[in-house]
Amino acid sequence: MKKLQIQISDAAHSELLKIQLERKVNKEPRTTIVEIASDVLENTLVKDKKDISAK
């Protein structure tokens, strides 16, 4: 794992907070903003890689 510091928009931060609330309500793991941002970034990159491979 590599550590990365990023800046995000207020809108992106709001979306992360929504995901955080949803995970906490559903008692899911990985509920910190850092963990959620990591999951979102990783899932987005993996999805993009699959989309590119399918072309």
JSON list of C-alpha atoms in Angstrom, two decimals:
[
{"chain": "A", "resi": 1, "resn": "MET", "atom": "CA", "xyz": [0.00, 0.00, 0.00]},
{"chain": "A", "resi": 2, "resn": "LYS", "atom": "CA", "xyz": [1.15, 3.50, -0.79]},
{"chain": "A", "resi": 3, "resn": "LYS", "atom": "CA", "xyz": [0.05, 6.61, 1.09]},
{"chain": "A", "resi": 4, "resn": "LEU", "atom": "CA", "xyz": [-1.20, 9.54, -0.95]},
{"chain": "A", "resi": 5, "resn": "GLN", "atom": "CA", "xyz": [-2.36, 12.99, 0.03]},
{"chain": "A", "resi": 6, "resn": "ILE", "atom": "CA", "xyz": [-4.90, 14.61, -2.30]},
{"chain": "A", "resi": 7, "resn": "GLN", "atom": "CA", "xyz": [-7.17, 17.63, -2.43]},
{"chain": "A", "resi": 8, "resn": "ILE", "atom": "CA", "xyz": [-10.80, 17.14, -3.42]},
{"chain": "A", "resi": 9, "resn": "SER", "atom": "CA", "xyz": [-13.68, 19.47, -4.15]},
{"chain": "A", "resi": 10, "resn": "ASP", "atom": "CA", "xyz": [-16.39, 20.25, -1.64]},
{"chain": "A", "resi": 11, "resn": "ALA", "atom": "CA", "xyz": [-18.82, 18.25, -3.80]},
{"chain": "A", "resi": 12, "resn": "ALA", "atom": "CA", "xyz": [-16.57, 15.18, -3.74]},
{"chain": "A", "resi": 13, "resn": "HIS", "atom": "CA", "xyz": [-16.17, 15.51, 0.03]},
{"chain": "A", "resi": 14, "resn": "SER", "atom": "CA", "xyz": [-19.95, 15.68, 0.41]},
{"chain": "A", "resi": 15, "resn": "GLU", "atom": "CA", "xyz": [-20.32, 12.47, -1.59]},
{"chain": "A", "resi": 16, "resn": "LEU", "atom": "CA", "xyz": [-17.74, 10.75, 0.62]},
{"chain": "A", "resi": 17, "resn": "LEU", "atom": "CA", "xyz": [-19.68, 11.86, 3.70]},
{"chain": "A", "resi": 18, "resn": "LYS", "atom": "CA", "xyz": [-22.88, 10.39, 2.22]},
{"chain": "A", "resi": 19, "resn": "ILE", "atom": "CA", "xyz": [-21.12, 7.07, 1.62]},
{"chain": "A", "resi": 20, "resn": "GLN", "atom": "CA", "xyz": [-19.69, 7.21, 5.14]},
{"chain": "A", "resi": 21, "resn": "LEU", "atom": "CA", "xyz": [-23.14, 7.70, 6.67]},
{"chain": "A", "resi": 22, "resn": "GLU", "atom": "CA", "xyz": [-24.58, 4.87, 4.57]},
{"chain": "A", "resi": 23, "resn": "ARG", "atom": "CA", "xyz": [-21.78, 2.50, 5.65]},
{"chain": "A", "resi": 24, "resn": "LYS", "atom": "CA", "xyz": [-22.17, 3.42, 9.31]},
{"chain": "A", "resi": 25, "resn": "VAL", "atom": "CA", "xyz": [-25.96, 2.98, 9.21]},
{"chain": "A", "resi": 26, "resn": "ASN", "atom": "CA", "xyz": [-25.52, -0.43, 7.55]},
{"chain": "A", "resi": 27, "resn": "LYS", "atom": "CA", "xyz": [-22.72, -1.33, 10.01]},
{"chain": "A", "resi": 28, "resn": "GLU", "atom": "CA", "xyz": [-20.32, -1.99, 7.14]},
{"chain": "A", "resi": 29, "resn": "PRO", "atom": "CA", "xyz": [-16.54, -2.00, 7.58]},
{"chain": "A", "resi": 30, "resn": "ARG", "atom": "CA", "xyz": [-14.17, 0.71, 6.34]},
{"chain": "A", "resi": 31, "resn": "THR", "atom": "CA", "xyz": [-16.08, 3.78, 7.48]},
{"chain": "A", "resi": 32, "resn": "THR", "atom": "CA", "xyz": [-13.35, 6.41, 7.70]},
{"chain": "A", "resi": 33, "resn": "ILE", "atom": "CA", "xyz": [-13.21, 9.04, 4.97]},
{"chain": "A", "resi": 34, "resn": "VAL", "atom": "CA", "xyz": [-9.69, 7.86, 4.06]},
{"chain": "A", "resi": 35, "resn": "GLU", "atom": "CA", "xyz": [-10.82, 4.24, 3.68]},
{"chain": "A", "resi": 36, "resn": "ILE", "atom": "CA", "xyz": [-13.85, 5.25, 1.64]},
{"chain": "A", "resi": 37, "resn": "ALA", "atom": "CA", "xyz": [-11.85, 7.54, -0.63]},
{"chain": "A", "resi": 38, "resn": "SER", "atom": "CA", "xyz": [-9.34, 4.74, -1.14]},
{"chain": "A", "resi": 39, "resn": "ASP", "atom": "CA", "xyz": [-12.11, 2.28, -2.03]},
{"chain": "A", "resi": 40, "resn": "VAL", "atom": "CA", "xyz": [-13.74, 4.72, -4.46]},
{"chain": "A", "resi": 41, "resn": "LEU", "atom": "CA", "xyz": [-10.45, 5.55, -6.18]},
{"chain": "A", "resi": 42, "resn": "GLU", "atom": "CA", "xyz": [-9.41, 1.92, -6.46]},
{"chain": "A", "resi": 43, "resn": "ASN", "atom": "CA", "xyz": [-12.83, 0.81, -7.76]},
{"chain": "A", "resi": 44, "resn": "THR", "atom": "CA", "xyz": [-12.85, 3.63, -10.31]},
{"chain": "A", "resi": 45, "resn": "LEU", "atom": "CA", "xyz": [-9.38, 2.76, -11.58]},
{"chain": "A", "resi": 46, "resn": "VAL", "atom": "CA", "xyz": [-10.16, -0.96, -11.80]},
{"chain": "A", "resi": 47, "resn": "LYS", "atom": "CA", "xyz": [-13.43, -0.23, -13.65]},
{"chain": "A", "resi": 48, "resn": "ASP", "atom": "CA", "xyz": [-11.64, 2.12, -16.07]},
{"chain": "A", "resi": 49, "resn": "LYS", "atom": "CA", "xyz": [-8.96, -0.51, -16.70]},
{"chain": "A", "resi": 50, "resn": "LYS", "atom": "CA", "xyz": [-11.63, -3.12, -17.48]},
{"chain": "A", "resi": 51, "resn": "ASP", "atom": "CA", "xyz": [-13.43, -0.68, -19.80]},
{"chain": "A", "resi": 52, "resn": "ILE", "atom": "CA", "xyz": [-10.21, 0.05, -21.69]},
{"chain": "A", "resi": 53, "resn": "SER", "atom": "CA", "xyz": [-9.39, -3.67, -21.95]},
{"chain": "A", "resi": 54, "resn": "ALA", "atom": "CA", "xyz": [-12.83, -4.38, -23.40]},
{"chain": "A", "resi": 55, "resn": "LYS", "atom": "CA", "xyz": [-12.24, -1.99, -26.33]}
]
